Amino acid sequence: MKIGILGTGSYLPEKVLTNDDLSKMVDTNDEWIRTRTGIKERRIVAENEATSDLAYRAAEKAIEDAGIDRNEIELVIVATMTADHATPSTAAIVQDKLGIRASAFDLSAACTGFIYAYTTGYSFIKAGIYKKVLVIGAESMSRVVDWEDRGTCILFGDGAGAVVLGEVESGGFIGSHLVADGSGACELIVPAGGSRKPANIEAIQNKEIYMQMNGREIFKFAVKVFPETVENVLKQGNITPDDVDLFIPHQANVRIIESIAKRFKQPMDKFFVNLQKYGNTSGASVPIAIDEANKEGKLKKGDKIVIVGFGGGLTYGSILFEWSK
Ligand code: COA
């Protein structure tokens, strides 16, 4: 049985925060942010919205694009590091909003979350447990960012992307590679708000409820592991970088993507980039990019696509698949 993407959807909150807006909040400027990251603006979730609201809207669009009855969905997976609550899962909230009966759980692998979730959804179908799985990446990064830390707050944004996985006539999933290296946990961490350190007054005063990141280390890590994981899935598919029609990488920093294009001797137009509009939306970045590439007509039936994630955990991974729509 061939298993692939039946439909895609995404949702970005309306509020736009530009680099110029940020320069009024912290000591930074548009030129610095653009040249160091490629980011021009990002979206910010509304005060009365949470991650499940973004996820739900992206899911509605993916179901519509797939042209299926929503009741056919048997499992909802939400990849997120900014869940609405510690419990219940964001996925259960989305399942309820969709008005369907389905199993639902969240998956935590930060910016690699969607790659893990896609592989998980695929595996459930391959094992014969479910026929159609809704896989969502959704984040409200603005809720965990320290808006006084110019080293991190300029990078992140909010949004959601979703795909419906199911049986396809041709193409679909070819190979997946997932890695975790917990020894690098402290390089990208929200120290408080979990069982290690509750979000008490001390944690709030020390700003430990916000994300802390070692930008330079993460940059080096990304440039090292990105080619490693891509080479792994290309080998599984017995193809070379020249055979790939489109790379859809995690949208963290355009300099990371450029260095990989150079390394693989591939033109930049084979790498989908939309981080200038949305910044780094963590687990949402890859499914948002897949949806935009789909809606912009950049994906043709039979195209070989590689999606790549890297980030907190530390985690990284990629999937090679053939576009079947
Ligand atoms: N505006 C202006 N100046 C800034 C700044 C900002 N927003 N942030 C840092 N600077 C300053 C630094 O203080 C430093 O000044 P100094 O030389 O006087 O000490 C200088 O700019 C260079 O800082 P540095 O950290 O070396 O910059 P960089 O080129 O490494 O770029 C990042 C910083 C964060 C953009 C880059 O490291 C990065 O993208 N890392 C990966 C982060 C990431 O993708 N995380 C998510 C992974 S999923």
GROMACS .gro file of C-alpha atoms and ligand atoms in nm:
model
  373
    1MET     CA    1   0.000   0.000   0.000
    2LYS     CA    2   0.126   0.349  -0.089
    3ILE     CA    3   0.071   0.614   0.177
    4GLY     CA    4   0.086   0.986   0.106
    5ILE     CA    5  -0.060   1.333   0.151
    6LEU     CA    6  -0.427   1.366   0.051
    7GLY     CA    7  -0.461   1.735   0.139
    8THR     CA    8  -0.280   2.030   0.297
    9GLY     CA    9  -0.385   2.341   0.489
   10SER     CA   10  -0.237   2.623   0.693
   11TYR     CA   11  -0.343   2.914   0.906
   12LEU     CA   12  -0.145   3.222   1.002
   13PRO     CA   13  -0.276   3.468   1.260
   14GLU     CA   14  -0.367   3.811   1.122
   15LYS     CA   15  -0.141   4.025   1.336
   16VAL     CA   16   0.189   4.110   1.162
   17LEU     CA   17   0.498   4.210   1.363
   18THR     CA   18   0.765   4.366   1.141
   19ASN     CA   19   1.136   4.408   1.210
   20ASP     CA   20   1.073   4.781   1.249
   21ASP     CA   21   0.809   4.707   1.514
   22LEU     CA   22   1.068   4.493   1.697
   23SER     CA   23   1.326   4.773   1.684
   24LYS     CA   24   1.090   4.972   1.906
   25MET     CA   25   1.081   4.688   2.162
   26VAL     CA   26   1.448   4.577   2.182
   27ASP     CA   27   1.786   4.712   2.067
   28THR     CA   28   1.781   4.577   1.711
   29ASN     CA   29   1.711   4.692   1.355
   30ASP     CA   30   1.562   4.567   1.030
   31GLU     CA   31   1.899   4.543   0.853
   32TRP     CA   32   2.057   4.327   1.126
   33ILE     CA   33   1.762   4.087   1.136
   34ARG     CA   34   1.734   4.061   0.756
   35THR     CA   35   2.103   4.003   0.690
   36ARG     CA   36   2.156   3.759   0.979
   37THR     CA   37   1.834   3.559   0.939
   38GLY     CA   38   1.639   3.655   0.623
   39ILE     CA   39   1.330   3.729   0.833
   40LYS     CA   40   1.127   4.045   0.755
   41GLU     CA   41   0.812   3.990   0.959
   42ARG     CA   42   0.626   3.729   1.159
   43ARG     CA   43   0.266   3.661   1.269
   44ILE     CA   44   0.145   3.686   1.628
   45VAL     CA   45  -0.147   3.494   1.775
   46ALA     CA   46  -0.442   3.709   1.896
   47GLU     CA   47  -0.488   3.756   2.270
   48ASN     CA   48  -0.795   3.531   2.276
   49GLU     CA   49  -0.638   3.261   2.056
   50ALA     CA   50  -0.425   2.962   2.153
   51THR     CA   51  -0.238   2.692   1.961
   52SER     CA   52  -0.549   2.471   1.922
   53ASP     CA   53  -0.732   2.756   1.745
   54LEU     CA   54  -0.454   2.785   1.486
   55ALA     CA   55  -0.432   2.406   1.454
   56TYR     CA   56  -0.809   2.371   1.408
   57ARG     CA   57  -0.821   2.627   1.126
   58ALA     CA   58  -0.528   2.466   0.943
   59ALA     CA   59  -0.696   2.125   0.987
   60GLU     CA   60  -1.027   2.247   0.839
   61LYS     CA   61  -0.842   2.361   0.527
   62ALA     CA   62  -0.644   2.036   0.496
   63ILE     CA   63  -0.965   1.831   0.520
   64GLU     CA   64  -1.128   2.049   0.254
   65ASP     CA   65  -0.823   2.017   0.028
   66ALA     CA   66  -0.826   1.638   0.072
   67GLY     CA   67  -1.191   1.633  -0.032
   68ILE     CA   68  -1.279   1.374   0.232
   69ASP     CA   69  -1.555   1.342   0.489
   70ARG     CA   70  -1.398   1.460   0.818
   71ASN     CA   71  -1.548   1.157   0.993
   72GLU     CA   72  -1.302   0.936   0.803
   73ILE     CA   73  -1.020   1.074   1.019
   74GLU     CA   74  -0.933   0.822   1.288
   75LEU     CA   75  -0.634   0.988   1.454
   76VAL     CA   76  -0.528   1.348   1.518
   77ILE     CA   77  -0.163   1.420   1.600
   78VAL     CA   78  -0.051   1.771   1.694
   79ALA     CA   79   0.323   1.838   1.693
   80THR     CA   80   0.381   2.135   1.923
   81MET     CA   81   0.608   2.279   2.191
   82THR     CA   82   0.347   2.540   2.285
   83ALA     CA   83   0.045   2.328   2.377
   84ASP     CA   84  -0.265   2.504   2.512
   85HIS     CA   85  -0.217   2.323   2.846
   86ALA     CA   86   0.004   2.057   3.007
   87THR     CA   87  -0.316   1.853   2.994
   88PRO     CA   88  -0.547   1.799   2.808
   89SER     CA   89  -0.359   1.754   2.483
   90THR     CA   90  -0.401   2.018   2.215
   91ALA     CA   91  -0.490   1.734   1.977
   92ALA     CA   92  -0.792   1.637   2.191
   93ILE     CA   93  -0.912   1.999   2.184
   94VAL     CA   94  -0.875   2.004   1.804
   95GLN     CA   95  -1.060   1.671   1.774
   96ASP     CA   96  -1.349   1.822   1.971
   97LYS     CA   97  -1.349   2.146   1.767
   98LEU     CA   98  -1.364   1.938   1.448
   99GLY     CA   99  -1.663   1.749   1.590
  100ILE     CA  100  -1.521   1.409   1.504
  101ARG     CA  101  -1.462   1.084   1.691
  102ALA     CA  102  -1.091   1.006   1.672
  103SER     CA  103  -0.790   0.920   1.885
  104ALA     CA  104  -0.574   1.221   1.954
  105PHE     CA  105  -0.238   1.300   2.109
  106ASP     CA  106   0.034   1.565   2.109
  107LEU     CA  107   0.389   1.496   2.003
  108SER     CA  108   0.685   1.687   2.146
  109ALA     CA  109   0.994   1.719   1.927
  110ALA     CA  110   1.016   2.101   1.895
  111CYS     CA  111   1.111   2.215   1.544
  112THR     CA  112   1.141   1.851   1.427
  113GLY     CA  113   0.791   1.777   1.560
  114PHE     CA  114   0.615   1.760   1.225
  115ILE     CA  115   0.877   1.522   1.081
  116TYR     CA  116   0.824   1.291   1.382
  117ALA     CA  117   0.443   1.328   1.361
  118TYR     CA  118   0.429   1.257   0.985
  119THR     CA  119   0.638   0.942   1.038
  120THR     CA  120   0.412   0.839   1.329
  121GLY     CA  121   0.094   0.895   1.125
  122TYR     CA  122   0.240   0.700   0.834
  123SER     CA  123   0.332   0.413   1.069
  124PHE     CA  124  -0.022   0.387   1.209
  125ILE     CA  125  -0.160   0.355   0.855
  126LYS     CA  126   0.114   0.115   0.744
  127ALA     CA  127   0.041  -0.105   1.046
  128GLY     CA  128  -0.325  -0.122   0.943
  129ILE     CA  129  -0.450   0.044   1.262
  130TYR     CA  130  -0.598   0.357   1.097
  131LYS     CA  131  -0.678   0.453   0.739
  132LYS     CA  132  -0.666   0.833   0.758
  133VAL     CA  133  -0.459   1.043   0.997
  134LEU     CA  134  -0.461   1.420   1.045
  135VAL     CA  135  -0.109   1.546   1.118
  136ILE     CA  136  -0.077   1.905   1.239
  137GLY     CA  137   0.218   2.125   1.337
  138ALA     CA  138   0.100   2.426   1.538
  139GLU     CA  139   0.275   2.682   1.755
  140SER     CA  140   0.219   3.000   1.954
  141MET     CA  141   0.589   3.076   1.995
  142SER     CA  142   0.511   3.435   2.096
  143ARG     CA  143   0.378   3.293   2.426
  144VAL     CA  144   0.714   3.140   2.526
  145VAL     CA  145   0.949   3.401   2.382
  146ASP     CA  146   1.121   3.653   2.611
  147TRP     CA  147   1.024   3.981   2.447
  148GLU     CA  148   1.320   4.153   2.614
  149ASP     CA  149   1.580   3.911   2.468
  150ARG     CA  150   1.685   4.034   2.123
  151GLY     CA  151   1.882   3.713   2.065
  152THR     CA  152   1.561   3.506   2.047
  153CYS     CA  153   1.250   3.726   2.011
  154ILE     CA  154   1.342   3.838   1.659
  155LEU     CA  155   1.345   3.480   1.530
  156PHE     CA  156   1.009   3.327   1.612
  157GLY     CA  157   0.648   3.352   1.495
  158ASP     CA  158   0.309   3.180   1.530
  159GLY     CA  159   0.110   2.963   1.289
  160ALA     CA  160  -0.015   2.618   1.198
  161GLY     CA  161   0.000   2.374   0.907
  162ALA     CA  162  -0.174   2.041   0.854
  163VAL     CA  163  -0.184   1.742   0.622
  164VAL     CA  164  -0.423   1.449   0.586
  165LEU     CA  165  -0.239   1.120   0.533
  166GLY     CA  166  -0.399   0.819   0.368
  167GLU     CA  167  -0.370   0.566   0.090
  168VAL     CA  168  -0.265   0.708  -0.250
  169GLU     CA  169  -0.261   0.550  -0.596
  170SER     CA  170   0.101   0.637  -0.671
  171GLY     CA  171   0.405   0.788  -0.501
  172GLY     CA  172   0.385   0.873  -0.131
  173PHE     CA  173   0.621   0.796   0.154
  174ILE     CA  174   0.965   0.659   0.065
  175GLY     CA  175   1.185   0.692   0.373
  176SER     CA  176   1.226   0.866   0.708
  177HIS     CA  177   1.514   0.939   0.943
  178LEU     CA  178   1.456   1.060   1.300
  179VAL     CA  179   1.726   1.143   1.555
  180ALA     CA  180   1.733   1.274   1.914
  181ASP     CA  181   2.042   1.382   2.107
  182GLY     CA  182   1.928   1.479   2.455
  183SER     CA  183   2.283   1.569   2.558
  184GLY     CA  184   2.217   1.905   2.388
  185ALA     CA  185   1.894   1.968   2.584
  186CYS     CA  186   2.018   2.290   2.744
  187GLU     CA  187   2.096   2.454   2.407
  188LEU     CA  188   1.726   2.528   2.351
  189ILE     CA  189   1.506   2.504   2.658
  190VAL     CA  190   1.211   2.648   2.847
  191PRO     CA  191   1.352   2.576   3.196
  192ALA     CA  192   1.036   2.622   3.406
  193GLY     CA  193   0.669   2.533   3.378
  194GLY     CA  194   0.719   2.156   3.385
  195SER     CA  195   0.781   1.901   3.662
  196ARG     CA  196   1.151   1.991   3.694
  197LYS     CA  197   1.070   2.345   3.795
  198PRO     CA  198   0.710   2.463   3.833
  199ALA     CA  199   0.619   2.811   3.706
  200ASN     CA  200   0.639   2.969   4.052
  201ILE     CA  201   0.714   3.331   4.139
  202GLU     CA  202   1.090   3.267   4.143
  203ALA     CA  203   1.077   3.110   3.795
  204ILE     CA  204   0.880   3.404   3.664
  205GLN     CA  205   1.120   3.658   3.819
  206ASN     CA  206   1.419   3.469   3.671
  207LYS     CA  207   1.240   3.455   3.332
  208GLU     CA  208   1.277   3.077   3.335
  209ILE     CA  209   0.925   3.041   3.193
  210TYR     CA  210   1.063   3.172   2.862
  211MET     CA  211   1.272   3.001   2.597
  212GLN     CA  212   1.649   3.021   2.633
  213MET     CA  213   1.865   2.944   2.332
  214ASN     CA  214   2.233   2.926   2.247
  215GLY     CA  215   2.199   3.071   1.896
  216ARG     CA  216   2.553   3.007   1.778
  217GLU     CA  217   2.553   2.643   1.894
  218ILE     CA  218   2.214   2.577   1.734
  219PHE     CA  219   2.339   2.730   1.410
  220LYS     CA  220   2.646   2.503   1.406
  221PHE     CA  221   2.431   2.201   1.498
  222ALA     CA  222   2.183   2.274   1.215
  223VAL     CA  223   2.453   2.309   0.950
  224LYS     CA  224   2.609   1.980   1.065
  225VAL     CA  225   2.300   1.758   1.097
  226PHE     CA  226   2.097   1.889   0.800
  227PRO     CA  227   2.318   1.722   0.533
  228GLU     CA  228   2.354   1.407   0.746
  229THR     CA  229   1.980   1.345   0.770
  230VAL     CA  230   1.911   1.438   0.407
  231GLU     CA  231   2.185   1.201   0.287
  232ASN     CA  232   2.025   0.927   0.497
  233VAL     CA  233   1.681   0.951   0.331
  234LEU     CA  234   1.827   0.999  -0.017
  235LYS     CA  235   2.015   0.673   0.035
  236GLN     CA  236   1.692   0.500   0.141
  237GLY     CA  237   1.534   0.618  -0.185
  238ASN     CA  238   1.848   0.534  -0.382
  239ILE     CA  239   1.860   0.887  -0.530
  240THR     CA  240   2.100   1.185  -0.528
  241PRO     CA  241   2.036   1.554  -0.445
  242ASP     CA  242   2.008   1.618  -0.822
  243ASP     CA  243   1.701   1.389  -0.832
  244VAL     CA  244   1.516   1.590  -0.565
  245ASP     CA  245   1.261   1.833  -0.711
  246LEU     CA  246   1.202   2.037  -0.396
  247PHE     CA  247   1.360   2.057  -0.051
  248ILE     CA  248   1.119   2.190   0.212
  249PRO     CA  249   1.338   2.263   0.515
  250HIS     CA  250   1.250   2.392   0.859
  251GLN     CA  251   1.235   2.771   0.827
  252ALA     CA  252   1.484   2.887   1.091
  253ASN     CA  253   1.742   3.100   0.914
  254VAL     CA  254   1.800   3.153   0.540
  255ARG     CA  255   2.177   3.133   0.599
  256ILE     CA  256   2.137   2.774   0.719
  257ILE     CA  257   1.938   2.687   0.404
  258GLU     CA  258   2.189   2.864   0.178
  259SER     CA  259   2.480   2.673   0.329
  260ILE     CA  260   2.302   2.342   0.261
  261ALA     CA  261   2.219   2.439  -0.098
  262LYS     CA  262   2.589   2.512  -0.148
  263ARG     CA  263   2.694   2.189   0.019
  264PHE     CA  264   2.465   1.984  -0.209
  265LYS     CA  265   2.558   2.198  -0.512
  266GLN     CA  266   2.190   2.273  -0.572
  267PRO     CA  267   2.031   2.605  -0.676
  268MET     CA  268   1.843   2.797  -0.405
  269ASP     CA  269   1.521   2.775  -0.610
  270LYS     CA  270   1.508   2.403  -0.523
  271PHE     CA  271   1.469   2.507  -0.157
  272PHE     CA  272   1.129   2.638  -0.049
  273VAL     CA  273   1.171   2.952   0.164
  274ASN     CA  274   0.894   3.154   0.329
  275LEU     CA  275   1.066   3.251   0.656
  276GLN     CA  276   1.083   3.614   0.541
  277LYS     CA  277   0.704   3.630   0.605
  278TYR     CA  278   0.663   3.413   0.914
  279GLY     CA  279   0.998   3.375   1.094
  280ASN     CA  280   1.061   3.044   1.268
  281THR     CA  281   0.726   2.885   1.357
  282SER     CA  282   0.898   2.577   1.505
  283GLY     CA  283   0.689   2.261   1.452
  284ALA     CA  284   0.451   2.450   1.221
  285SER     CA  285   0.710   2.569   0.971
  286VAL     CA  286   0.736   2.258   0.750
  287PRO     CA  287   0.358   2.190   0.712
  288ILE     CA  288   0.292   2.561   0.644
  289ALA     CA  289   0.562   2.548   0.374
  290ILE     CA  290   0.421   2.224   0.225
  291ASP     CA  291   0.077   2.389   0.204
  292GLU     CA  292   0.214   2.705   0.040
  293ALA     CA  293   0.419   2.503  -0.209
  294ASN     CA  294   0.106   2.298  -0.289
  295LYS     CA  295  -0.122   2.601  -0.330
  296GLU     CA  296   0.141   2.787  -0.537
  297GLY     CA  297   0.150   2.492  -0.780
  298LYS     CA  298   0.514   2.413  -0.701
  299LEU     CA  299   0.441   2.043  -0.643
  300LYS     CA  300   0.377   1.822  -0.945
  301LYS     CA  301   0.264   1.459  -0.937
  302GLY     CA  302   0.573   1.239  -0.923
  303ASP     CA  303   0.798   1.510  -0.775
  304LYS     CA  304   1.052   1.389  -0.520
  305ILE     CA  305   1.024   1.602  -0.205
  306VAL     CA  306   1.253   1.609   0.099
  307ILE     CA  307   1.127   1.772   0.420
  308VAL     CA  308   1.376   1.846   0.697
  309GLY     CA  309   1.351   1.950   1.063
  310PHE     CA  310   1.603   2.036   1.336
  311GLY     CA  311   1.585   2.201   1.676
  312GLY     CA  312   1.514   2.154   2.046
  313GLY     CA  313   1.586   1.820   2.207
  314LEU     CA  314   1.816   1.837   2.033
  315THR     CA  315   1.627   1.661   1.754
  316TYR     CA  316   1.653   1.636   1.378
  317GLY     CA  317   1.520   1.432   1.092
  318SER     CA  318   1.382   1.421   0.741
  319ILE     CA  319   1.136   1.242   0.514
  320LEU     CA  320   1.161   1.163   0.143
  321PHE     CA  321   0.831   1.125  -0.038
  322GLU     CA  322   0.681   1.147  -0.384
  323TRP     CA  323   0.400   1.396  -0.441
  324SER     CA  324   0.085   1.205  -0.537
  325LYS     CA  325  -0.180   1.471  -0.593
  326COA     N1  326   1.992   4.286   1.684
  326COA     C1  327   2.113   4.345   1.680
  326COA     N2  328   2.225   4.288   1.728
  326COA     C2  329   2.214   4.165   1.780
  326COA     C3  330   2.092   4.098   1.789
  326COA     C4  331   1.978   4.164   1.739
  326COA     N3  332   1.856   4.108   1.740
  326COA     N4  333   2.112   3.978   1.846
  326COA     C5  334   2.243   3.970   1.874
  326COA     N5  335   2.305   4.083   1.834
  326COA     C6  336   2.447   4.114   1.844
  326COA     C7  337   2.518   4.031   1.946
  326COA     O1  338   2.505   4.088   2.075
  326COA     C8  339   2.660   4.035   1.897
  326COA     O2  340   2.719   4.157   1.933
  326COA     P1  341   2.873   4.160   1.982
  326COA     O3  342   2.952   4.113   1.864
  326COA     O4  343   2.891   4.304   2.016
  326COA     O5  344   2.879   4.067   2.099
  326COA     C9  345   2.644   4.036   1.745
  326COA     O6  346   2.511   4.082   1.720
  326COA    C10  347   2.666   3.902   1.680
  326COA     O7  348   2.591   3.805   1.755
  326COA     P2  349   2.591   3.654   1.716
  326COA     O8  350   2.512   3.579   1.816
  326COA     O9  351   2.731   3.608   1.688
  326COA    O10  352   2.514   3.660   1.579
  326COA     P3  353   2.495   3.546   1.476
  326COA    O11  354   2.548   3.585   1.344
  326COA    O12  355   2.533   3.412   1.532
  326COA    O13  356   2.337   3.547   1.460
  326COA    C11  357   2.145   3.423   1.531
  326COA    C12  358   2.256   3.518   1.570
  326COA    C13  359   2.057   3.394   1.652
  326COA    C14  360   2.062   3.490   1.422
  326COA    C15  361   2.209   3.294   1.474
  326COA    O14  362   2.303   3.245   1.566
  326COA    C16  363   2.109   3.189   1.447
  326COA    O15  364   2.025   3.201   1.358
  326COA     N6  365   2.119   3.075   1.518
  326COA    C17  366   2.028   2.966   1.499
  326COA    C18  367   1.905   2.994   1.579
  326COA    C19  368   1.792   2.906   1.540
  326COA    O16  369   1.768   2.885   1.424
  326COA     N7  370   1.719   2.857   1.639
  326COA    C20  371   1.606   2.776   1.622
  326COA    C21  372   1.645   2.643   1.574
  326COA     S1  373   1.507   2.548   1.553
   0.00000   0.00000   0.00000
